N, C-alpha and C. Protein backbone atom coordinates (compact mmCIF):
# COMPACT_ATOMS: atom_id res chain seq x y z
N ARG A 1 58.92 94.01 -15.49
CA ARG A 1 57.62 93.68 -16.05
C ARG A 1 56.48 94.28 -15.23
N ASP A 2 56.69 94.47 -13.96
CA ASP A 2 55.65 95.05 -13.13
C ASP A 2 55.84 96.56 -13.10
N VAL A 3 54.75 97.30 -13.19
CA VAL A 3 54.84 98.76 -13.27
C VAL A 3 53.81 99.41 -12.36
N VAL A 4 54.12 100.66 -12.00
CA VAL A 4 53.21 101.50 -11.22
C VAL A 4 53.08 102.81 -11.98
N HIS A 5 51.85 103.30 -12.14
CA HIS A 5 51.65 104.54 -12.89
C HIS A 5 50.32 105.19 -12.51
N ASN A 6 50.02 106.31 -13.14
CA ASN A 6 48.80 107.10 -12.92
C ASN A 6 48.62 107.47 -11.44
N PRO A 7 49.57 108.20 -10.86
CA PRO A 7 49.48 108.54 -9.44
C PRO A 7 48.41 109.59 -9.14
N TRP A 8 47.89 109.51 -7.93
CA TRP A 8 46.96 110.51 -7.39
C TRP A 8 47.39 110.77 -5.96
N LEU A 9 47.74 112.02 -5.65
CA LEU A 9 48.26 112.37 -4.34
C LEU A 9 47.20 113.09 -3.52
N LEU A 10 47.02 112.64 -2.28
CA LEU A 10 46.08 113.24 -1.34
C LEU A 10 46.84 113.56 -0.06
N HIS A 11 46.69 114.78 0.47
CA HIS A 11 47.30 115.15 1.75
C HIS A 11 46.19 115.29 2.76
N HIS A 12 46.30 114.55 3.88
CA HIS A 12 45.26 114.58 4.91
C HIS A 12 45.90 114.37 6.28
N ASP A 13 45.61 115.29 7.20
CA ASP A 13 46.09 115.20 8.58
C ASP A 13 47.60 114.92 8.67
N GLY A 14 48.37 115.62 7.85
CA GLY A 14 49.83 115.52 7.92
C GLY A 14 50.44 114.33 7.20
N THR A 15 49.63 113.52 6.56
CA THR A 15 50.12 112.35 5.84
C THR A 15 49.81 112.49 4.36
N PHE A 16 50.75 112.10 3.53
CA PHE A 16 50.55 112.06 2.09
C PHE A 16 50.15 110.65 1.70
N TYR A 17 49.11 110.54 0.89
CA TYR A 17 48.62 109.25 0.40
C TYR A 17 48.77 109.23 -1.10
N LEU A 18 49.47 108.25 -1.61
CA LEU A 18 49.70 108.11 -3.04
C LEU A 18 48.91 106.91 -3.55
N PHE A 19 47.82 107.20 -4.25
CA PHE A 19 47.03 106.16 -4.91
C PHE A 19 47.62 105.98 -6.30
N TYR A 20 47.64 104.76 -6.79
CA TYR A 20 48.27 104.49 -8.08
C TYR A 20 47.65 103.24 -8.71
N MET A 21 47.99 103.04 -9.97
CA MET A 21 47.65 101.80 -10.68
C MET A 21 48.88 100.92 -10.67
N GLY A 22 48.67 99.66 -10.37
CA GLY A 22 49.74 98.69 -10.46
C GLY A 22 49.39 97.64 -11.50
N ASN A 23 50.34 97.33 -12.35
CA ASN A 23 50.17 96.27 -13.36
C ASN A 23 51.21 95.19 -13.10
N TYR A 24 50.82 93.97 -13.32
CA TYR A 24 51.77 92.87 -13.30
C TYR A 24 51.38 91.94 -14.44
N GLY A 25 52.32 91.17 -14.90
CA GLY A 25 52.00 90.26 -15.99
C GLY A 25 53.22 89.59 -16.57
N ASP A 26 53.01 89.03 -17.74
CA ASP A 26 54.04 88.23 -18.39
C ASP A 26 54.83 88.99 -19.44
N GLY A 27 54.66 90.30 -19.51
CA GLY A 27 55.38 91.11 -20.48
C GLY A 27 54.61 91.35 -21.76
N THR A 28 53.46 90.69 -21.93
CA THR A 28 52.62 90.92 -23.11
C THR A 28 51.58 91.99 -22.80
N PHE A 29 51.02 92.58 -23.86
CA PHE A 29 49.98 93.59 -23.67
C PHE A 29 48.82 93.02 -22.87
N ARG A 30 48.29 91.87 -23.30
CA ARG A 30 47.15 91.27 -22.60
C ARG A 30 47.50 90.90 -21.16
N GLY A 31 48.71 90.40 -20.97
CA GLY A 31 49.13 90.00 -19.64
C GLY A 31 49.12 91.14 -18.64
N HIS A 32 49.48 92.34 -19.11
CA HIS A 32 49.47 93.52 -18.23
C HIS A 32 48.13 94.22 -18.24
N ARG A 33 47.50 94.31 -19.38
CA ARG A 33 46.23 95.03 -19.50
C ARG A 33 45.17 94.45 -18.59
N PHE A 34 45.16 93.16 -18.43
CA PHE A 34 44.09 92.52 -17.67
C PHE A 34 44.50 92.18 -16.24
N ASN A 35 45.56 92.81 -15.77
CA ASN A 35 46.00 92.63 -14.39
C ASN A 35 46.34 93.98 -13.78
N GLN A 36 45.33 94.85 -13.69
CA GLN A 36 45.51 96.18 -13.14
C GLN A 36 44.69 96.31 -11.86
N ARG A 37 45.32 96.82 -10.83
CA ARG A 37 44.64 97.05 -9.57
C ARG A 37 45.11 98.38 -8.99
N ILE A 38 44.31 98.92 -8.07
CA ILE A 38 44.63 100.17 -7.40
C ILE A 38 45.45 99.85 -6.15
N GLY A 39 46.55 100.58 -6.00
CA GLY A 39 47.41 100.44 -4.83
C GLY A 39 47.50 101.74 -4.06
N LEU A 40 48.16 101.68 -2.90
CA LEU A 40 48.26 102.84 -2.02
C LEU A 40 49.55 102.78 -1.22
N ALA A 41 50.20 103.94 -1.10
CA ALA A 41 51.37 104.10 -0.24
C ALA A 41 51.20 105.39 0.55
N SER A 42 51.88 105.51 1.69
CA SER A 42 51.80 106.73 2.49
C SER A 42 53.19 107.18 2.92
N ALA A 43 53.29 108.48 3.22
CA ALA A 43 54.54 109.06 3.69
C ALA A 43 54.23 110.34 4.46
N ASP A 44 55.16 110.72 5.34
CA ASP A 44 55.02 111.99 6.06
C ASP A 44 55.51 113.15 5.23
N ASP A 45 56.29 112.85 4.20
CA ASP A 45 56.87 113.87 3.33
C ASP A 45 56.77 113.36 1.90
N PRO A 46 56.44 114.23 0.94
CA PRO A 46 56.32 113.75 -0.44
C PRO A 46 57.63 113.20 -1.02
N ALA A 47 58.76 113.54 -0.40
CA ALA A 47 60.04 113.00 -0.85
C ALA A 47 60.29 111.60 -0.30
N GLY A 48 59.39 111.13 0.58
CA GLY A 48 59.50 109.78 1.14
C GLY A 48 60.22 109.78 2.47
N PRO A 49 60.47 108.59 2.98
CA PRO A 49 60.22 107.29 2.38
C PRO A 49 58.73 106.93 2.37
N TRP A 50 58.34 106.12 1.40
CA TRP A 50 56.96 105.69 1.23
C TRP A 50 56.78 104.27 1.77
N THR A 51 55.62 104.05 2.38
CA THR A 51 55.27 102.74 2.89
C THR A 51 54.06 102.22 2.14
N ARG A 52 54.19 101.04 1.57
CA ARG A 52 53.05 100.44 0.86
C ARG A 52 52.01 99.97 1.87
N LEU A 53 50.75 100.32 1.62
CA LEU A 53 49.65 99.95 2.49
C LEU A 53 48.82 98.85 1.85
N GLU A 54 47.85 98.36 2.60
CA GLU A 54 46.93 97.36 2.06
C GLU A 54 46.17 97.92 0.87
N GLN A 55 45.70 97.06 0.02
CA GLN A 55 44.92 97.48 -1.15
C GLN A 55 43.70 98.26 -0.67
N PRO A 56 43.55 99.54 -1.09
CA PRO A 56 42.46 100.37 -0.56
C PRO A 56 41.07 99.96 -1.06
N LEU A 57 41.01 99.38 -2.24
CA LEU A 57 39.75 98.92 -2.82
C LEU A 57 39.86 97.40 -2.95
N PRO A 58 39.29 96.66 -2.00
CA PRO A 58 39.44 95.20 -2.03
C PRO A 58 38.96 94.59 -3.35
N GLN A 59 39.55 93.47 -3.70
CA GLN A 59 39.17 92.74 -4.91
C GLN A 59 37.68 92.44 -4.88
N SER A 60 37.01 92.66 -5.99
CA SER A 60 35.57 92.38 -6.06
C SER A 60 35.34 90.89 -6.31
N ALA A 61 34.11 90.48 -6.10
CA ALA A 61 33.73 89.07 -6.27
C ALA A 61 33.75 88.69 -7.75
N PRO A 62 34.08 87.44 -8.08
CA PRO A 62 34.01 86.99 -9.47
C PRO A 62 32.63 87.27 -10.06
N GLY A 63 32.61 87.79 -11.29
CA GLY A 63 31.36 88.12 -11.95
C GLY A 63 30.91 89.54 -11.72
N SER A 64 31.58 90.27 -10.83
CA SER A 64 31.25 91.68 -10.60
C SER A 64 31.66 92.51 -11.82
N TRP A 65 31.10 93.70 -11.93
CA TRP A 65 31.37 94.53 -13.10
C TRP A 65 32.84 94.96 -13.18
N ASP A 66 33.58 94.90 -12.07
CA ASP A 66 34.98 95.34 -12.07
C ASP A 66 35.92 94.24 -11.55
N ASP A 67 35.59 92.99 -11.83
CA ASP A 67 36.40 91.89 -11.29
C ASP A 67 37.73 91.67 -12.02
N MET A 68 37.91 92.28 -13.20
CA MET A 68 39.15 92.10 -13.94
C MET A 68 40.12 93.26 -13.73
N VAL A 69 39.62 94.48 -13.84
CA VAL A 69 40.48 95.66 -13.79
C VAL A 69 39.85 96.73 -12.91
N THR A 70 40.65 97.29 -12.01
CA THR A 70 40.31 98.54 -11.32
C THR A 70 41.50 99.46 -11.55
N CYS A 71 41.23 100.69 -12.01
CA CYS A 71 42.34 101.56 -12.39
C CYS A 71 41.95 103.03 -12.30
N ASN A 72 42.94 103.90 -12.51
CA ASN A 72 42.77 105.34 -12.58
C ASN A 72 42.05 105.93 -11.36
N PRO A 73 42.56 105.71 -10.14
CA PRO A 73 41.89 106.22 -8.95
C PRO A 73 42.02 107.73 -8.79
N SER A 74 40.96 108.36 -8.34
CA SER A 74 40.94 109.76 -7.92
C SER A 74 40.21 109.79 -6.59
N VAL A 75 40.83 110.38 -5.57
CA VAL A 75 40.26 110.35 -4.22
C VAL A 75 40.21 111.76 -3.65
N CYS A 76 39.11 112.09 -3.01
CA CYS A 76 39.01 113.37 -2.31
C CYS A 76 38.10 113.23 -1.09
N ARG A 77 38.21 114.19 -0.20
CA ARG A 77 37.38 114.21 1.00
C ARG A 77 36.10 114.96 0.68
N MET A 78 34.98 114.40 1.11
CA MET A 78 33.67 115.01 0.88
C MET A 78 33.31 115.91 2.06
N ALA A 79 32.25 116.70 1.89
CA ALA A 79 31.81 117.63 2.93
C ALA A 79 31.45 116.93 4.23
N ASP A 80 30.98 115.68 4.15
CA ASP A 80 30.59 114.95 5.36
C ASP A 80 31.78 114.28 6.06
N GLY A 81 33.00 114.47 5.53
CA GLY A 81 34.21 113.93 6.15
C GLY A 81 34.64 112.58 5.59
N ARG A 82 33.76 111.90 4.87
CA ARG A 82 34.14 110.63 4.25
C ARG A 82 34.98 110.90 3.01
N PHE A 83 35.56 109.85 2.49
CA PHE A 83 36.37 109.94 1.28
C PHE A 83 35.69 109.18 0.16
N ILE A 84 35.77 109.76 -1.03
CA ILE A 84 35.21 109.11 -2.21
C ILE A 84 36.35 108.80 -3.18
N MET A 85 36.30 107.62 -3.73
CA MET A 85 37.23 107.22 -4.78
C MET A 85 36.43 107.00 -6.06
N LEU A 86 36.80 107.71 -7.09
CA LEU A 86 36.25 107.45 -8.42
C LEU A 86 37.32 106.66 -9.17
N TYR A 87 36.89 105.64 -9.88
CA TYR A 87 37.84 104.78 -10.57
C TYR A 87 37.18 104.14 -11.78
N ARG A 88 38.01 103.59 -12.66
CA ARG A 88 37.51 102.87 -13.83
C ARG A 88 37.69 101.38 -13.60
N GLY A 89 36.82 100.60 -14.25
CA GLY A 89 36.94 99.17 -14.13
C GLY A 89 36.16 98.44 -15.20
N TYR A 90 36.45 97.15 -15.33
CA TYR A 90 35.62 96.28 -16.16
C TYR A 90 35.82 94.84 -15.75
N SER A 91 35.02 93.97 -16.38
CA SER A 91 34.87 92.59 -15.92
C SER A 91 35.48 91.58 -16.87
N HIS A 92 35.81 90.41 -16.32
CA HIS A 92 36.26 89.27 -17.13
C HIS A 92 35.22 88.88 -18.18
N ARG A 93 33.96 89.02 -17.84
CA ARG A 93 32.90 88.56 -18.76
C ARG A 93 32.82 89.41 -20.03
N ASP A 94 33.45 90.60 -20.03
CA ASP A 94 33.37 91.50 -21.17
C ASP A 94 34.51 91.36 -22.17
N VAL A 95 35.43 90.42 -21.96
CA VAL A 95 36.57 90.30 -22.87
C VAL A 95 36.80 88.86 -23.26
N PRO A 96 37.49 88.58 -24.38
CA PRO A 96 37.50 89.40 -25.57
C PRO A 96 36.18 89.28 -26.32
N PRO A 97 35.92 89.76 -27.49
CA PRO A 97 36.89 90.40 -28.36
C PRO A 97 36.92 91.90 -28.22
N GLY A 98 35.82 92.53 -27.74
CA GLY A 98 35.77 94.00 -27.75
C GLY A 98 36.33 94.66 -26.53
N HIS A 99 36.83 93.88 -25.59
CA HIS A 99 37.42 94.40 -24.36
C HIS A 99 36.39 95.05 -23.46
N GLY A 100 35.12 95.05 -23.83
CA GLY A 100 34.05 95.52 -22.96
C GLY A 100 34.08 97.02 -22.71
N ASP A 101 33.02 97.48 -22.10
CA ASP A 101 32.94 98.88 -21.71
C ASP A 101 33.75 99.11 -20.45
N ILE A 102 34.52 100.17 -20.44
CA ILE A 102 35.19 100.59 -19.22
C ILE A 102 34.21 101.51 -18.51
N LEU A 103 33.84 101.13 -17.30
CA LEU A 103 32.82 101.85 -16.55
C LEU A 103 33.44 102.65 -15.42
N LEU A 104 32.71 103.65 -14.94
CA LEU A 104 33.16 104.50 -13.85
C LEU A 104 32.50 104.05 -12.56
N GLY A 105 33.32 103.76 -11.56
CA GLY A 105 32.81 103.33 -10.26
C GLY A 105 33.07 104.37 -9.20
N ALA A 106 32.32 104.28 -8.12
CA ALA A 106 32.52 105.12 -6.94
C ALA A 106 32.57 104.21 -5.72
N ALA A 107 33.46 104.54 -4.81
CA ALA A 107 33.58 103.78 -3.56
C ALA A 107 33.83 104.78 -2.44
N PHE A 108 33.45 104.41 -1.22
CA PHE A 108 33.49 105.33 -0.09
C PHE A 108 34.21 104.71 1.09
N ALA A 109 34.89 105.57 1.87
CA ALA A 109 35.60 105.10 3.07
C ALA A 109 35.59 106.20 4.12
N ASP A 110 35.77 105.80 5.36
CA ASP A 110 35.86 106.76 6.45
C ASP A 110 37.27 107.31 6.61
N ARG A 111 38.26 106.59 6.06
CA ARG A 111 39.66 106.99 6.16
C ARG A 111 40.31 106.89 4.78
N PRO A 112 41.34 107.67 4.51
CA PRO A 112 41.98 107.58 3.20
C PRO A 112 42.58 106.20 2.93
N GLU A 113 42.95 105.47 3.99
CA GLU A 113 43.53 104.14 3.81
C GLU A 113 42.49 103.11 3.41
N GLY A 114 41.21 103.48 3.53
CA GLY A 114 40.15 102.54 3.24
C GLY A 114 39.89 101.63 4.42
N PRO A 115 39.24 100.52 4.21
CA PRO A 115 38.86 100.00 2.90
C PRO A 115 37.71 100.79 2.28
N PHE A 116 37.79 101.00 0.98
CA PHE A 116 36.73 101.67 0.25
C PHE A 116 35.65 100.66 -0.10
N VAL A 117 34.41 101.06 0.13
CA VAL A 117 33.25 100.20 -0.15
C VAL A 117 32.58 100.70 -1.42
N ARG A 118 32.41 99.81 -2.37
CA ARG A 118 31.84 100.18 -3.66
C ARG A 118 30.39 100.63 -3.55
N HIS A 119 30.04 101.63 -4.36
CA HIS A 119 28.65 101.98 -4.58
C HIS A 119 28.03 100.81 -5.33
N SER A 120 26.75 100.68 -5.27
CA SER A 120 26.08 99.48 -5.79
C SER A 120 26.24 99.26 -7.29
N ALA A 121 26.37 100.30 -8.09
CA ALA A 121 26.41 100.11 -9.54
C ALA A 121 27.32 101.15 -10.19
N PRO A 122 27.96 100.78 -11.30
CA PRO A 122 28.81 101.74 -12.01
C PRO A 122 27.98 102.67 -12.88
N SER A 123 28.63 103.73 -13.33
CA SER A 123 28.02 104.64 -14.30
C SER A 123 28.43 104.19 -15.69
N PRO A 124 27.53 104.24 -16.64
CA PRO A 124 27.90 103.86 -18.01
C PRO A 124 28.82 104.90 -18.63
N PRO A 125 29.56 104.52 -19.66
CA PRO A 125 30.44 105.49 -20.31
C PRO A 125 29.63 106.59 -20.97
N ASP A 126 30.23 107.78 -21.03
CA ASP A 126 29.59 108.93 -21.65
C ASP A 126 29.69 108.78 -23.17
N GLU A 127 28.57 108.80 -23.83
CA GLU A 127 28.55 108.63 -25.29
C GLU A 127 28.55 109.95 -26.05
N SER A 128 28.69 111.08 -25.35
CA SER A 128 28.63 112.37 -26.03
C SER A 128 29.89 112.69 -26.77
C-alpha cells in the first residue's frame, strides 16, 4: 500500500542523493492522494546500498498552503552554493470538492540533506 515514486537524482561531493515522493494510506485513491511527502535517501554508488535520511522538507504548520501534500521534488545547486528545491503542494483547506490548486513552492538549504527552508509564498499555477 505504501509507494515511492517520481525520483530525482542529485550527485554532489561524491554522494548520490535520491529525492522522491512517498505515499502511504489505506489503499484508496483519497487515502494515498492526500498523504504525499518528499523523502530522501543517499548512497555512494547509484547501485546502492541506499540509506534513508531525515525528511528534507519538514512538515509545514497546519493551515499552510502545503500542509496536506508536498510532492514532485526537483533539486539543484545554485551559483551561490546553496541548494534549491522546487516542489508542488497544496493544503487541507482546499479539499474537497475541487481538490484545490496545486501550487509550486521553492525551498532553500545549505546542504543537499536539508533541512530545506520554504520561500515565503508559492507561485500560482500557470493558466496559459
